[in-house]
CSV table of C-alpha atoms (C1' of nucleotides) in Angstrom, one decimal:
chain,number,residue,atom,x,y,z
L,281,MET,CA,-0.2,-17.8,22.4
L,282,HIS,CA,-0.1,-14.7,24.0
L,283,GLU,CA,3.2,-14.7,26.5
L,284,GLN,CA,4.9,-16.2,23.1
L,285,LEU,CA,4.3,-12.6,21.9
L,286,LEU,CA,6.5,-10.9,24.7
L,287,GLN,CA,9.1,-13.4,24.7
L,288,PRO,CA,12.4,-14.0,22.4
L,289,ILE,CA,11.5,-16.6,18.9
L,290,ASN,CA,14.5,-19.2,19.4
L,291,ALA,CA,13.5,-22.3,17.8
L,292,PRO,CA,15.6,-21.9,14.3
L,293,THR,CA,12.6,-22.7,11.8
L,294,ALA,CA,10.3,-20.1,13.7
L,295,VAL,CA,13.3,-17.8,12.5
L,296,LYS,CA,14.0,-19.3,9.4
L,297,ILE,CA,10.0,-18.7,8.9
L,298,ILE,CA,10.5,-15.1,10.0
L,299,GLU,CA,13.7,-14.1,7.7
L,300,ALA,CA,12.1,-15.5,4.4
L,301,ALA,CA,8.9,-13.1,5.3
L,302,MET,CA,11.1,-10.2,6.2
L,303,PRO,CA,11.9,-9.0,2.4
L,304,LEU,CA,8.4,-10.6,1.0
L,305,PHE,CA,6.2,-8.2,3.5
L,306,MET,CA,8.5,-5.2,3.5
L,307,LYS,CA,8.7,-5.0,-0.1
L,308,ARG,CA,4.7,-6.5,-1.4
L,309,GLY,CA,2.9,-5.2,1.9
L,310,TYR,CA,0.9,-7.4,4.2
L,311,THR,CA,-2.1,-8.3,2.3
L,312,ALA,CA,-0.2,-8.7,-1.1
L,313,VAL,CA,2.1,-11.8,0.6
L,314,SER,CA,-0.1,-14.7,1.0
L,315,ILE,CA,1.1,-17.6,3.6
L,316,SER,CA,1.5,-19.5,0.5
L,317,ASP,CA,4.2,-17.6,-0.7
L,318,VAL,CA,6.0,-17.6,3.1
L,319,ILE,CA,5.8,-20.9,3.2
L,320,LYS,CA,7.7,-21.2,-0.2
L,321,ALA,CA,10.3,-18.8,0.5
L,322,ALA,CA,10.9,-20.6,4.1
L,323,GLU,CA,10.9,-24.0,2.5
L,324,ILE,CA,8.5,-25.0,5.2
L,325,THR,CA,4.7,-26.3,4.9
L,326,LYS,CA,1.9,-24.4,6.0
L,327,PRO,CA,1.2,-26.3,9.2
L,328,THR,CA,4.4,-25.6,10.3
L,329,LEU,CA,4.1,-21.9,9.8
L,330,TYR,CA,1.0,-22.1,11.6
L,331,TYR,CA,2.6,-24.5,14.6
L,332,TYR,CA,4.9,-21.2,16.0
L,333,PHE,CA,2.6,-18.4,14.8
L,334,SER,CA,-1.3,-18.5,15.6
L,335,ASP,CA,-2.3,-16.7,12.1
L,336,LYS,CA,-0.8,-14.4,9.5
L,337,GLU,CA,-1.3,-11.0,12.0
L,338,GLU,CA,1.3,-12.6,14.4
L,339,LEU,CA,3.9,-13.4,11.7
L,340,PHE,CA,3.8,-10.4,10.6
L,341,VAL,CA,4.2,-8.6,14.0
L,342,GLN,CA,7.0,-11.2,14.8
L,343,MET,CA,8.8,-10.0,11.9
L,344,GLY,CA,8.5,-6.4,12.9
L,345,LEU,CA,9.6,-7.0,16.5
L,346,HIS,CA,12.6,-8.7,15.0
L,347,LEU,CA,13.6,-5.9,12.3
L,348,MET,CA,13.0,-3.3,14.6
L,349,VAL,CA,15.1,-5.0,17.4
L,350,MET,CA,18.2,-5.6,15.0
L,351,MET,CA,17.5,-2.0,13.2
L,352,GLY,CA,17.7,-0.8,16.9
L,353,GLY,CA,21.1,-2.2,17.8
L,354,GLN,CA,22.6,-0.6,14.5
L,355,LEU,CA,21.2,2.4,15.3
L,356,GLN,CA,22.3,2.1,19.6
L,357,ASP,CA,26.4,1.3,17.4
L,358,ALA,CA,25.5,4.3,15.6
L,359,THR,CA,25.2,6.9,18.8
L,360,GLN,CA,29.0,6.4,19.7
L,361,GLY,CA,30.0,8.7,17.6
L,362,THR,CA,31.8,12.1,18.8
L,363,SER,CA,30.1,15.1,17.1
L,364,THR,CA,26.6,15.3,16.7
L,365,ALA,CA,27.0,15.7,13.3
L,366,GLU,CA,29.2,12.0,13.3
L,367,ARG,CA,26.6,10.4,14.9
L,368,LEU,CA,24.1,12.0,12.9
L,369,THR,CA,25.9,10.7,9.8
L,370,ALA,CA,25.9,7.2,11.4
L,371,LEU,CA,22.2,7.4,12.4
L,372,ALA,CA,21.3,8.1,8.5
L,373,ARG,CA,23.9,5.6,7.2
L,374,VAL,CA,22.0,2.9,9.4
L,375,LEU,CA,18.6,4.1,8.4
L,376,LEU,CA,19.6,4.5,4.8
L,377,ALA,CA,21.3,1.0,4.1
L,378,GLU,CA,19.8,-0.8,1.6
L,379,ARG,CA,19.1,-3.9,3.2
L,380,ASN,CA,17.6,-2.6,6.0
L,381,ALA,CA,13.6,-1.9,5.4
L,382,ASP,CA,11.0,0.6,4.5
L,383,MET,CA,10.6,1.7,7.6
L,384,ARG,CA,7.4,3.8,6.1
L,385,LEU,CA,6.2,0.9,4.4
L,386,MET,CA,6.2,-0.9,8.1
L,387,ARG,CA,4.3,2.3,9.4
L,388,HIS,CA,1.6,2.0,7.5
L,389,GLU,CA,0.9,-1.5,7.0
L,390,MET,CA,1.2,-1.9,10.9
L,391,PHE,CA,-1.6,0.7,11.6
L,392,GLU,CA,-3.7,-0.6,8.8
L,393,HIS,CA,-3.5,-4.4,9.1
L,394,VAL,CA,-2.7,-4.8,12.3
L,395,GLY,CA,-5.3,-4.7,15.8
L,396,PRO,CA,-5.1,-2.9,18.4
L,397,ALA,CA,-3.1,-5.2,20.8
L,398,ASN,CA,-0.8,-6.4,18.5
L,399,ARG,CA,-0.2,-2.6,16.9
L,400,ASP,CA,0.7,-1.6,20.4
L,401,LEU,CA,3.5,-3.7,20.4
L,402,LEU,CA,4.8,-2.7,17.1
L,403,VAL,CA,4.4,1.0,18.3
L,404,ARG,CA,6.7,0.9,21.7
L,405,ALA,CA,9.3,-1.3,19.7
L,406,PHE,CA,9.0,1.4,16.9
L,407,TYR,CA,9.7,3.9,19.6
L,408,THR,CA,11.9,1.9,21.9
L,409,HIS,CA,14.5,0.6,19.2
L,410,LEU,CA,14.0,3.6,16.4
L,411,PHE,CA,13.1,6.0,17.9
L,412,ALA,CA,14.7,6.4,21.1
L,413,PRO,CA,18.5,6.5,19.8
L,414,ILE,CA,18.1,9.2,17.2
L,415,GLU,CA,16.4,11.4,20.1
L,416,ALA,CA,19.0,10.5,22.4
L,417,VAL,CA,21.7,12.6,20.1
L,418,MET,CA,19.0,15.5,19.4
L,419,THR,CA,18.6,15.9,23.3
L,420,ASP,CA,22.1,15.8,23.1
L,421,GLY,CA,22.7,18.0,20.0
L,422,LEU,CA,20.8,20.5,22.2
L,423,ALA,CA,22.1,20.1,25.2
L,424,THR,CA,25.5,21.0,23.9
L,425,GLY,CA,24.2,23.5,21.5
L,426,VAL,CA,24.5,22.5,18.2
L,427,LEU,CA,21.0,22.2,17.5
L,428,ALA,CA,18.5,24.8,18.1
L,429,ARG,CA,14.7,25.9,17.2
L,430,TYR,CA,12.6,22.7,17.5
L,431,PRO,CA,12.3,20.0,20.4
L,432,ALA,CA,14.1,16.9,20.3
L,433,GLY,CA,10.9,14.8,19.4
L,434,ILE,CA,10.4,17.0,16.2
L,435,LEU,CA,13.5,16.7,15.4
L,436,SER,CA,13.6,12.8,15.4
L,437,ALA,CA,10.3,12.8,13.3
L,438,MET,CA,12.0,15.2,11.0
L,439,PHE,CA,15.1,12.8,10.8
L,440,LEU,CA,13.7,10.1,10.3
L,441,GLY,CA,11.1,11.1,7.8
L,442,MET,CA,13.6,12.6,5.8
L,443,SER,CA,15.7,9.3,5.8
L,444,ASP,CA,12.6,7.3,4.2
L,445,SER,CA,12.5,10.1,1.4
L,446,PHE,CA,16.4,9.4,0.7
L,447,HIS,CA,15.7,5.4,1.3
L,448,GLU,CA,13.0,5.9,-1.3
L,449,PHE,CA,14.7,8.1,-3.6
L,450,GLY,CA,17.9,6.4,-3.4
L,451,GLN,CA,17.1,3.0,-4.9
L,452,GLN,CA,18.5,1.9,-8.2
L,453,ALA,CA,15.9,0.0,-9.2
L,454,ARG,CA,13.0,2.7,-8.8
L,455,LEU,CA,15.6,5.8,-10.1
L,456,ALA,CA,16.1,3.7,-13.3
L,457,GLN,CA,12.5,4.1,-14.0
L,458,TRP,CA,12.2,7.7,-12.8
L,459,SER,CA,14.2,9.2,-15.8
L,460,ILE,CA,11.9,11.0,-17.3
L,461,GLY,CA,12.8,14.5,-15.5
L,462,THR,CA,15.6,16.1,-14.3
L,463,VAL,CA,15.1,13.5,-11.2
L,464,GLY,CA,16.7,10.8,-13.3
L,465,HIS,CA,19.6,12.5,-13.8
L,466,PHE,CA,21.5,12.5,-10.8
L,467,ALA,CA,23.2,9.5,-9.2
L,468,ASN,CA,23.5,7.6,-5.8
L,469,PRO,CA,26.1,10.0,-3.8
L,470,MET,CA,23.5,12.6,-4.1
L,471,LEU,CA,21.4,10.9,-1.6
L,472,GLY,CA,23.8,9.5,0.6
L,473,ALA,CA,23.8,10.1,4.6
L,474,GLU,CA,26.4,12.8,4.2
L,475,THR,CA,24.2,14.6,1.7
L,476,MET,CA,20.7,14.0,4.3
L,477,VAL,CA,22.5,15.6,7.1
L,478,ASP,CA,23.8,18.5,5.2
L,479,LEU,CA,20.3,19.4,4.4
L,480,PHE,CA,18.8,18.4,7.8
L,481,LEU,CA,21.4,20.9,9.5
L,482,ASN,CA,22.2,23.4,7.1
L,483,GLY,CA,18.5,23.6,4.4
L,484,VAL,CA,19.0,25.0,0.9
L,485,ARG,CA,19.1,28.7,1.5
L,486,SER,CA,21.6,30.7,-0.6
L,487,GLY,CA,24.8,31.2,2.0
L,488,SER,CA,23.8,29.3,4.8
S,118,MET,CA,-9.7,-0.2,-24.0
S,119,HIS,CA,-6.6,0.9,-24.5
S,120,GLU,CA,-7.5,4.3,-26.4
S,121,GLN,CA,-9.4,4.4,-23.6
S,122,LEU,CA,-6.5,4.9,-20.9
S,123,LEU,CA,-5.7,7.9,-22.7
S,124,GLN,CA,-8.7,10.2,-22.5
S,125,PRO,CA,-10.6,11.6,-19.5
S,126,ILE,CA,-13.4,9.5,-17.9
S,127,ASN,CA,-16.6,11.2,-18.5
S,128,ALA,CA,-19.1,9.0,-17.4
S,129,PRO,CA,-20.5,9.9,-14.7
S,130,THR,CA,-21.0,6.5,-12.8
S,131,ALA,CA,-16.9,5.7,-13.7
S,132,VAL,CA,-16.3,9.2,-12.0
S,133,LYS,CA,-18.4,8.0,-9.2
S,134,ILE,CA,-16.8,4.4,-9.1
S,135,ILE,CA,-13.3,6.2,-8.8
S,136,GLU,CA,-14.2,8.9,-6.4
S,137,ALA,CA,-15.3,5.4,-3.9
S,138,ALA,CA,-12.0,4.3,-4.9
S,139,MET,CA,-9.9,6.8,-4.1
S,140,PRO,CA,-9.9,6.8,-0.7
S,141,LEU,CA,-9.8,3.2,0.1
S,142,PHE,CA,-6.9,2.7,-2.3
S,143,MET,CA,-4.7,5.6,-0.4
S,144,LYS,CA,-5.8,4.5,2.8
S,145,ARG,CA,-5.5,0.3,2.8
S,146,GLY,CA,-3.3,-0.4,-0.2
S,147,TYR,CA,-4.1,-1.7,-3.1
S,148,THR,CA,-4.1,-5.7,-2.8
S,149,ALA,CA,-6.1,-4.9,0.3
S,150,VAL,CA,-9.1,-3.4,-1.6
S,151,SER,CA,-11.3,-5.7,-3.1
S,152,ILE,CA,-13.5,-5.4,-5.9
S,153,SER,CA,-16.6,-6.1,-3.6
S,154,ASP,CA,-15.1,-3.3,-1.3
S,155,VAL,CA,-15.6,-0.4,-4.3
S,156,ILE,CA,-18.9,-1.7,-5.6
S,157,LYS,CA,-20.2,-1.5,-1.9
S,158,ALA,CA,-19.0,2.3,-1.6
S,159,ALA,CA,-19.7,3.1,-4.9
S,160,GLU,CA,-23.6,1.6,-4.5
S,161,ILE,CA,-23.7,-0.6,-7.8
S,162,THR,CA,-22.7,-4.0,-8.7
S,163,LYS,CA,-19.8,-5.6,-10.1
S,164,PRO,CA,-20.9,-5.9,-14.2
S,165,THR,CA,-21.3,-2.0,-13.7
S,166,LEU,CA,-17.3,-1.9,-12.3
S,167,TYR,CA,-16.1,-4.4,-14.6
S,168,TYR,CA,-17.7,-2.5,-17.9
S,169,TYR,CA,-16.2,0.8,-17.4
S,170,PHE,CA,-13.0,-0.9,-16.1
S,171,SER,CA,-11.2,-3.7,-17.7
S,172,ASP,CA,-10.1,-4.9,-14.5
S,173,LYS,CA,-9.1,-4.1,-11.3
S,174,GLU,CA,-5.6,-2.8,-12.2
S,175,GLU,CA,-6.8,-0.6,-14.6
S,176,LEU,CA,-9.6,0.8,-12.3
S,177,PHE,CA,-6.1,1.8,-9.9
S,178,VAL,CA,-4.6,3.2,-12.7
S,179,GLN,CA,-7.5,5.9,-13.7
S,180,MET,CA,-8.2,6.3,-10.0
S,181,GLY,CA,-4.1,7.1,-9.8
S,182,LEU,CA,-4.1,9.8,-12.6
S,183,HIS,CA,-7.1,11.4,-11.6
S,184,LEU,CA,-5.8,11.6,-8.1
S,185,MET,CA,-2.5,13.2,-9.5
S,186,VAL,CA,-4.4,15.4,-12.3
S,187,MET,CA,-6.2,17.0,-9.3
S,188,MET,CA,-3.1,17.9,-7.2
S,189,GLY,CA,-1.3,18.8,-10.1
S,190,GLY,CA,-4.4,21.7,-10.8
S,191,GLN,CA,-4.1,22.9,-7.1
S,192,LEU,CA,-0.5,23.1,-7.5
S,193,GLN,CA,-0.7,24.6,-10.2
S,194,ASP,CA,-2.6,27.0,-8.5
S,195,ALA,CA,0.4,27.6,-5.9
S,196,THR,CA,3.4,28.7,-7.8
S,197,GLN,CA,1.5,31.6,-8.6
S,198,GLY,CA,2.9,33.5,-5.2
S,199,THR,CA,5.9,36.6,-5.2
S,200,SER,CA,8.7,35.0,-3.5
S,201,THR,CA,10.3,31.3,-3.5
S,202,ALA,CA,9.2,31.0,0.3
S,203,GLU,CA,5.7,32.1,-0.3
S,204,ARG,CA,5.7,29.3,-3.5
S,205,LEU,CA,7.0,26.5,-1.4
S,206,THR,CA,4.8,27.5,1.6
S,207,ALA,CA,1.6,27.2,-0.9
S,208,LEU,CA,2.9,24.1,-2.5
S,209,ALA,CA,3.6,22.7,0.9
S,210,ARG,CA,0.2,23.4,2.2
S,211,VAL,CA,-1.6,21.9,-0.9
S,212,LEU,CA,0.5,18.9,0.0
S,213,LEU,CA,0.0,18.2,3.3
S,214,ALA,CA,-3.4,19.0,3.2
S,215,GLU,CA,-5.9,16.5,4.8
S,216,ARG,CA,-7.5,15.2,2.1
S,217,ASN,CA,-4.8,14.7,-0.3
S,218,ALA,CA,-3.4,11.3,0.0
S,219,ASP,CA,-0.3,10.2,0.9
S,220,MET,CA,1.7,9.9,-2.0
S,221,ARG,CA,4.5,7.4,-0.7
S,222,LEU,CA,1.7,5.0,-0.3
S,223,MET,CA,0.6,5.5,-4.0
S,224,ARG,CA,4.2,5.4,-5.6
S,225,HIS,CA,4.8,2.0,-3.3
S,226,GLU,CA,1.6,0.7,-4.8
S,227,MET,CA,1.9,1.6,-8.4
S,228,PHE,CA,5.8,0.5,-8.5
S,229,GLU,CA,4.5,-2.7,-7.0
S,230,HIS,CA,1.5,-3.6,-8.3
S,231,VAL,CA,0.5,-2.3,-11.2
S,232,GLY,CA,2.3,-3.7,-14.4
S,233,PRO,CA,5.1,-1.7,-16.9
S,234,ALA,CA,2.7,0.1,-19.4
S,235,ASN,CA,0.3,1.4,-17.2
S,236,ARG,CA,3.4,2.1,-14.8
S,237,ASP,CA,4.8,4.3,-17.4
S,238,LEU,CA,1.9,6.0,-17.6
S,239,LEU,CA,1.3,6.8,-13.9
S,240,VAL,CA,5.0,7.8,-13.4
S,241,ARG,CA,4.4,10.5,-16.0
S,242,ALA,CA,1.6,11.2,-14.8
S,243,PHE,CA,3.7,11.7,-11.5
S,244,TYR,CA,5.9,14.3,-12.7
S,245,THR,CA,3.7,15.9,-15.4
S,246,HIS,CA,1.2,17.3,-12.1
S,247,LEU,CA,3.3,16.6,-9.5
S,248,PHE,CA,7.1,17.5,-10.0
S,249,ALA,CA,7.0,19.6,-12.8
S,250,PRO,CA,5.1,22.7,-10.7
S,251,ILE,CA,7.7,22.1,-7.9
S,252,GLU,CA,10.6,21.8,-9.9
S,253,ALA,CA,9.9,24.8,-11.9
S,254,VAL,CA,9.3,26.6,-8.5
S,255,MET,CA,12.9,25.3,-7.2
S,256,THR,CA,14.4,26.5,-10.9
S,257,ASP,CA,13.4,30.0,-10.4
S,258,GLY,CA,14.5,30.0,-7.1
S,259,LEU,CA,18.2,28.9,-7.7
S,260,ALA,CA,18.2,31.5,-10.7
S,261,THR,CA,16.6,34.2,-8.6
S,262,GLY,CA,19.5,33.1,-6.1
S,263,VAL,CA,17.3,32.3,-2.8
S,264,LEU,CA,18.1,29.0,-3.3
S,265,ALA,CA,21.9,27.1,-4.0
S,266,ARG,CA,24.1,24.2,-3.5
S,267,TYR,CA,21.4,21.6,-5.1
S,268,PRO,CA,20.4,20.8,-8.2
S,269,ALA,CA,16.0,21.4,-8.9
S,270,GLY,CA,15.7,18.0,-9.5
S,271,ILE,CA,17.2,16.6,-6.3
S,272,LEU,CA,15.5,20.0,-4.5
S,273,SER,CA,11.9,18.8,-6.0
S,274,ALA,CA,12.8,15.2,-4.6
S,275,MET,CA,14.1,16.5,-1.2
S,276,PHE,CA,10.8,18.5,-1.1
S,277,LEU,CA,8.8,16.6,-2.3
S,278,GLY,CA,10.0,13.2,0.5
S,279,MET,CA,9.8,15.7,3.5
S,280,SER,CA,5.9,16.8,2.3
S,281,ASP,CA,5.5,12.8,2.7
S,282,SER,CA,7.1,13.0,6.3
S,283,PHE,CA,5.1,15.5,7.3
S,284,HIS,CA,1.7,14.4,5.7
S,285,GLU,CA,2.1,10.8,7.8
S,286,PHE,CA,3.5,12.8,11.5
S,287,GLY,CA,0.5,15.5,11.1
S,288,GLN,CA,-2.2,13.4,10.9
S,289,GLN,CA,-3.7,13.4,14.5
S,290,ALA,CA,-5.7,9.8,14.6
S,291,ARG,CA,-2.0,8.5,13.9
S,292,LEU,CA,-0.5,10.7,16.5
S,293,ALA,CA,-3.1,9.8,18.6
S,294,GLN,CA,-1.4,6.1,18.6
S,295,TRP,CA,2.0,7.7,19.2
S,296,SER,CA,1.6,9.2,22.5
S,297,ILE,CA,4.5,6.6,24.0
S,298,GLY,CA,7.4,9.1,23.8
S,299,THR,CA,8.0,13.0,22.7
S,300,VAL,CA,6.6,12.5,19.6
S,301,GLY,CA,3.3,12.3,21.3
S,302,HIS,CA,3.2,15.4,22.9
S,303,PHE,CA,3.6,18.1,20.4
S,304,ALA,CA,0.6,19.7,18.8
S,305,ASN,CA,-0.4,19.4,14.6
S,306,PRO,CA,0.9,23.4,14.1
S,307,MET,CA,4.5,22.2,14.9
S,308,LEU,CA,3.8,20.4,11.6
S,309,GLY,CA,2.3,22.9,9.0
S,310,ALA,CA,3.2,23.6,5.8
S,311,GLU,CA,5.8,27.0,7.6
S,312,THR,CA,7.4,24.6,9.5
S,313,MET,CA,8.3,22.2,6.9
S,314,VAL,CA,9.7,25.2,4.7
S,315,ASP,CA,11.5,26.5,7.4
S,316,LEU,CA,13.7,23.3,7.9
S,317,PHE,CA,13.9,22.9,4.2
S,318,LEU,CA,15.3,26.5,3.8
S,319,ASN,CA,17.3,26.8,7.1
S,320,GLY,CA,17.9,23.5,8.7
S,321,VAL,CA,18.6,23.2,12.1
S,322,ARG,CA,21.6,23.8,13.5
S,323,SER,CA,22.2,26.6,16.1
S,324,GLY,CA,22.4,30.1,15.2
S,325,SER,CA,21.1,29.9,11.8
E,106,DG,C1',7.4,-43.8,25.5
E,107,DT,C1',6.4,-40.1,24.6
E,108,DA,C1',7.6,-34.5,23.5
E,109,DA,C1',8.7,-31.4,20.1
E,110,DC,C1',8.5,-31.3,15.3
E,111,DT,C1',6.4,-31.3,10.4
E,112,DT,C1',3.6,-33.6,7.1
E,113,DT,C1',-0.5,-35.2,3.8
E,114,DA,C1',-4.8,-34.2,2.5
E,115,DC,C1',-8.5,-30.8,3.3
E,116,DC,C1',-11.8,-27.1,4.7
E,117,DG,C1',-15.4,-23.0,3.7
E,118,DA,C1',-15.3,-18.2,2.5
E,119,DA,C1',-13.5,-14.7,-0.1
E,120,DC,C1',-11.1,-13.5,-4.4
E,121,DG,C1',-11.3,-11.2,-9.2
E,122,DG,C1',-14.1,-12.2,-13.0
E,123,DT,C1',-17.9,-13.2,-16.8
E,124,DA,C1',-22.2,-15.3,-19.3
E,125,DA,C1',-26.6,-14.0,-20.4
E,126,DG,C1',-30.3,-10.6,-20.3
E,127,DA,C1',-33.4,-6.9,-18.2
E,128,DA,C1',-34.3,-2.0,-18.0
E,129,DA,C1',-33.9,2.3,-19.8
E,130,DG,C1',-33.9,6.3,-23.3
E,131,DA,C1',-33.2,7.6,-28.2
E,132,DT,C1',-33.6,6.7,-33.1
E,133,DT,C1',-36.2,5.0,-36.7
E,134,DA,C1',-40.2,2.8,-40.0
E,135,DT,C1',-44.7,2.7,-40.7
G,63,DA,C1',-48.4,9.1,-33.1
G,64,DT,C1',-46.7,4.5,-32.0
G,65,DA,C1',-44.5,0.7,-32.2
G,66,DA,C1',-40.4,-1.3,-33.7
G,67,DT,C1',-35.3,-1.6,-33.3
G,68,DC,C1',-31.3,-0.5,-31.2
G,69,DT,C1',-27.5,1.2,-28.4
G,70,DT,C1',-26.2,2.3,-23.3
G,71,DT,C1',-26.0,1.2,-18.4
G,72,DC,C1',-26.6,-1.6,-15.2
G,73,DT,C1',-27.9,-6.6,-12.6
G,74,DT,C1',-29.1,-11.8,-11.0
G,75,DA,C1',-27.0,-15.8,-10.8
G,76,DC,C1',-22.4,-18.2,-11.8
G,77,DC,C1',-17.8,-19.5,-12.6
G,78,DG,C1',-12.7,-21.3,-11.1
G,79,DT,C1',-9.2,-20.1,-7.7
G,80,DT,C1',-7.0,-18.5,-3.9
G,81,DC,C1',-7.1,-17.3,0.5
G,82,DG,C1',-6.2,-18.3,5.5
G,83,DG,C1',-6.4,-22.0,8.6
G,84,DT,C1',-7.1,-27.2,10.7
G,85,DA,C1',-7.7,-32.0,11.5
G,86,DA,C1',-5.2,-35.8,12.4
G,87,DA,C1',-1.5,-38.6,10.9
G,88,DG,C1',3.4,-39.1,11.0
G,89,DT,C1',8.4,-38.9,11.9
G,90,DT,C1',12.0,-37.6,14.5
G,91,DA,C1',14.7,-37.0,18.8
G,92,DC,C1',15.4,-38.3,23.5
DNA sequence: GTAACTTTACCGAACGGTAAGAAAGATTAT
DNA sequence: ATAATCTTTCTTACCGTTCGGTAAAGTTAC
């Protein structure tokens, strides 16, 4: 049971379960998704799920690890650009991609509904796969003099946080609901990766 | 039942229930909090809760309205500053206050677990009490030439989003868990209201 | 045969919600 | 003044359903 946690899932049925569970957990959260929902989506039966995962929490943790490794690979690719601004834009594009999950919700759920041991696993994965690539770009940006004023760790946290916000406000489905005030009037492109990097680098003060 | 939705809660027991439910819902989310949890925290019994609220969703909605009116009052006060930067810092201080809720989670839960009619109520309250005061400061900042480059609605959404990020990363309890990489090394003050406004206005590019 | 995998059928506990009525103070009738 | 009535507020006891999880018996592939 426990050593299974540390090695990758290879059984095709287990992968099928994880990939069926991912959009559910990421949209509705941990408790709102029942095991029944997952087995319906994965088109299996309950004991099959419990053959591969010891309980609901382990399924969630494995799903989280799967997700972070996936996104981590994309982030790694995004650091290949030549300039810092280019790399940041590529990173932002990955973080804002529609199919990529809301990492803010993931962080909340893993701190709220996952036990200490598994939480530690997820936190480490978050750092290794998501945070570290971003931090590397920031460190390089500071070294080459493009960035300044804050240490790489803080810059990375800010960048990730901003991407969470842009990710949320950029979802059309939700923007449609938002159409009471001014927020509803703007279109998607203004909340894209370029805008985010622009805000990150230059701020919004007049004349910058 | 329905007209009760639009008028304020005045019965002391109902207020007690709402105030007991607020920290629970805001920490664990809608589905993870059971009615039993709420009645234990409020020190009442279940039918008493159902005497004041028709179902779990209405309790959540009333709690959300209560929360937004509270925070809205504080935001309104924060717009009294003289300069735009001062007003923004005061707004940020309200949004980052520890006792104030994670509005990001609130938004997620109200879109995910609340029916259309009640969702509309909450969205309107969000706009009226939280968004509008911020937008007013942005509009003024644009008019006086302090801000530029984006319309007030987008600036407000960006500002709110940034505050969500700072709010999350600024929570000590969670930062303690975060201590694997560089993120764990920085202390609270660097994620305060002043830093947030600095990033918002000036960005992080070298020489700004 | 046997090992890996998947099924039908079921469990106790917790869930959201309710029926029926007791306790309490205010209002009214005598 | 006091007994009876009424409305508001809150309780004990319970409902059907869904929850996460399991025992045990197939089914399939080597």
